[in-house]
Amino acid sequence: MGEERRLAEARIVAVATALASVREHLVFIGGTVLPLVVDVDGRFYSPRMTDDVDAVGVAVNYTESAKVEAAVAKAGFTLNMDAKHKGSWRTSQGETFDLSFAGDFSGASGAHVDTIAIETAQPMDGHPAIRHVSATGLFLMKCAAYQDRGTDKPFESKDLADIAVLAVAGDLEADVATRASDIRTEVRARAGTLLNDPGMLSTLTSHFADRRPIPPDTAEELAAEALTILGRLAG
């Protein structure tokens, strides 16, 4: 197991263990999951590490979501009052745990990608009771996040950097092929939006350069490969 994957797994397992009473209501998402769905240690000298652990909660109504939040508080997590968004917690070790809820009830995100994250979730290798977002779900979530907050400064977007790595360092196409037609349609649309950006090649090259590719890979070659894969996903 690579170092980045080992650290990501340890962070998620620590949170899932602390929240064992409501673990079935959680699907872990975000950048911490990236090393679990791709193999990055053999391709980059400087993989992007993240200390935050994110999850989307599975609840059918506000009352059920409130019970999950009460269990989080009971487990010793404290609300992060400095956060700009609701649902940010601190673990007893001071790490950040961000929890949102899928759905349309009060307090839920209402985001379609959150629902897809749950629908396409998969068990963690070696820890089948813990679920995390799949490569397909993570791709769609990162695309949505990039369109929401990253297009003004694409060279600084961590979401776009993660999309690039998902394209070349995992088996994204194979995972997408197993999904329902509506999800594949969503993938086609998101990939097409990325390809419509005329500056995408130079932006991806910059993101790959930041990760210092291991030879014989180069940033330019990886960017071209990522665009080719996005083209097939959009086709």
Tab-separated table of N, CA, C and O in Angstrom, residues 4 11 14 24-25 36 41 43-44 51 54 60 63 70 106 111 116 120-121 163 178 187 210 217 221 224:
chain	number	residue	atom	x	y	z
A	4	GLU	N	0.447	7.566	0.591
A	4	GLU	CA	-0.721	8.446	0.539
A	4	GLU	C	-2.003	7.661	0.805
A	4	GLU	O	-2.887	8.126	1.542
A	11	ARG	N	-7.039	8.072	8.234
A	11	ARG	CA	-7.878	9.208	8.638
A	11	ARG	C	-9.364	8.848	8.591
A	11	ARG	O	-10.129	9.168	9.492
A	14	ALA	N	-10.331	6.251	11.305
A	14	ALA	CA	-10.398	6.852	12.635
A	14	ALA	C	-11.746	7.532	12.862
A	14	ALA	O	-12.376	7.369	13.920
A	24	GLU	N	-23.415	3.537	9.265
A	24	GLU	CA	-24.204	3.142	8.099
A	24	GLU	C	-24.873	4.334	7.428
A	24	GLU	O	-25.348	4.225	6.291
A	25	HIS	N	-24.883	5.475	8.100
A	25	HIS	CA	-25.482	6.680	7.531
A	25	HIS	C	-24.463	7.556	6.820
A	25	HIS	O	-24.812	8.640	6.341
A	36	LEU	N	-7.799	6.322	-2.474
A	36	LEU	CA	-8.428	5.003	-2.346
A	36	LEU	C	-8.987	4.510	-3.678
A	36	LEU	O	-9.265	3.317	-3.815
A	41	ASP	N	0.924	6.865	-6.002
A	41	ASP	CA	2.282	6.859	-5.470
A	41	ASP	C	3.318	6.465	-6.507
A	41	ASP	O	4.473	6.865	-6.409
A	43	ARG	N	3.231	7.346	-9.643
A	43	ARG	CA	3.231	8.268	-10.780
A	43	ARG	C	3.689	9.676	-10.418
A	43	ARG	O	4.063	10.436	-11.308
A	44	PHE	N	3.647	10.039	-9.120
A	44	PHE	CA	3.976	11.409	-8.745
A	44	PHE	C	4.892	11.440	-7.526
A	44	PHE	O	4.699	10.701	-6.566
A	51	ASP	N	-5.795	16.874	4.969
A	51	ASP	CA	-6.046	16.408	6.328
A	51	ASP	C	-7.531	16.310	6.646
A	51	ASP	O	-7.911	15.645	7.605
A	54	ASP	N	-14.259	14.280	4.781
A	54	ASP	CA	-15.599	14.729	4.423
A	54	ASP	C	-16.525	13.528	4.269
A	54	ASP	O	-16.098	12.446	3.860
A	60	VAL	N	-33.412	10.321	5.571
A	60	VAL	CA	-34.635	10.498	4.785
A	60	VAL	C	-35.373	11.782	5.150
A	60	VAL	O	-36.240	12.238	4.404
A	63	THR	N	-35.361	14.999	10.861
A	63	THR	CA	-35.281	14.340	12.168
A	63	THR	C	-34.174	13.298	12.188
A	63	THR	O	-33.394	13.215	13.144
A	70	ALA	N	-26.432	14.463	16.371
A	70	ALA	CA	-26.353	14.283	17.823
A	70	ALA	C	-25.342	13.200	18.169
A	70	ALA	O	-24.600	13.319	19.160
A	106	SER	N	-35.123	20.174	4.993
A	106	SER	CA	-34.460	21.318	5.598
A	106	SER	C	-33.082	20.935	6.134
A	106	SER	O	-32.944	19.966	6.888
A	111	ALA	N	-28.256	18.765	-3.484
A	111	ALA	CA	-27.371	18.595	-4.641
A	111	ALA	C	-27.504	17.194	-5.230
A	111	ALA	O	-27.419	16.191	-4.515
A	116	ILE	N	-25.876	11.027	-6.028
A	116	ILE	CA	-25.089	10.097	-6.837
A	116	ILE	C	-23.962	9.491	-6.018
A	116	ILE	O	-23.641	8.304	-6.151
A	120	THR	N	-23.621	5.429	-5.782
A	120	THR	CA	-22.463	4.750	-6.368
A	120	THR	C	-21.398	4.404	-5.334
A	120	THR	O	-20.279	4.032	-5.687
A	121	ALA	N	-21.731	4.531	-4.052
A	121	ALA	CA	-20.740	4.276	-2.998
A	121	ALA	C	-20.246	2.839	-3.028
A	121	ALA	O	-20.951	1.926	-3.467
A	163	ILE	N	-9.499	16.070	-10.495
A	163	ILE	CA	-10.122	15.531	-11.706
A	163	ILE	C	-9.042	14.997	-12.637
A	163	ILE	O	-9.177	13.910	-13.227
A	178	THR	N	-19.848	0.829	-15.645
A	178	THR	CA	-20.702	-0.054	-14.840
A	178	THR	C	-21.931	0.666	-14.299
A	178	THR	O	-22.802	0.032	-13.698
A	187	VAL	N	-21.990	12.038	-16.536
A	187	VAL	CA	-20.544	12.037	-16.769
A	187	VAL	C	-20.226	12.651	-18.135
A	187	VAL	O	-19.297	13.466	-18.270
A	210	ASP	N	2.851	20.452	-10.860
A	210	ASP	CA	2.899	20.650	-9.411
A	210	ASP	C	3.093	19.336	-8.655
A	210	ASP	O	3.646	19.321	-7.553
A	217	ASP	N	6.940	9.639	-17.385
A	217	ASP	CA	5.819	10.562	-17.541
A	217	ASP	C	6.295	12.010	-17.453
A	217	ASP	O	7.226	12.334	-16.695
A	221	GLU	N	2.638	15.234	-21.239
A	221	GLU	CA	2.074	13.966	-21.709
A	221	GLU	C	0.864	13.562	-20.872
A	221	GLU	O	-0.132	13.057	-21.409
A	224	ALA	N	-2.145	15.665	-21.893
A	224	ALA	CA	-2.708	15.191	-23.160
A	224	ALA	C	-3.489	13.892	-22.936
A	224	ALA	O	-4.569	13.692	-23.528
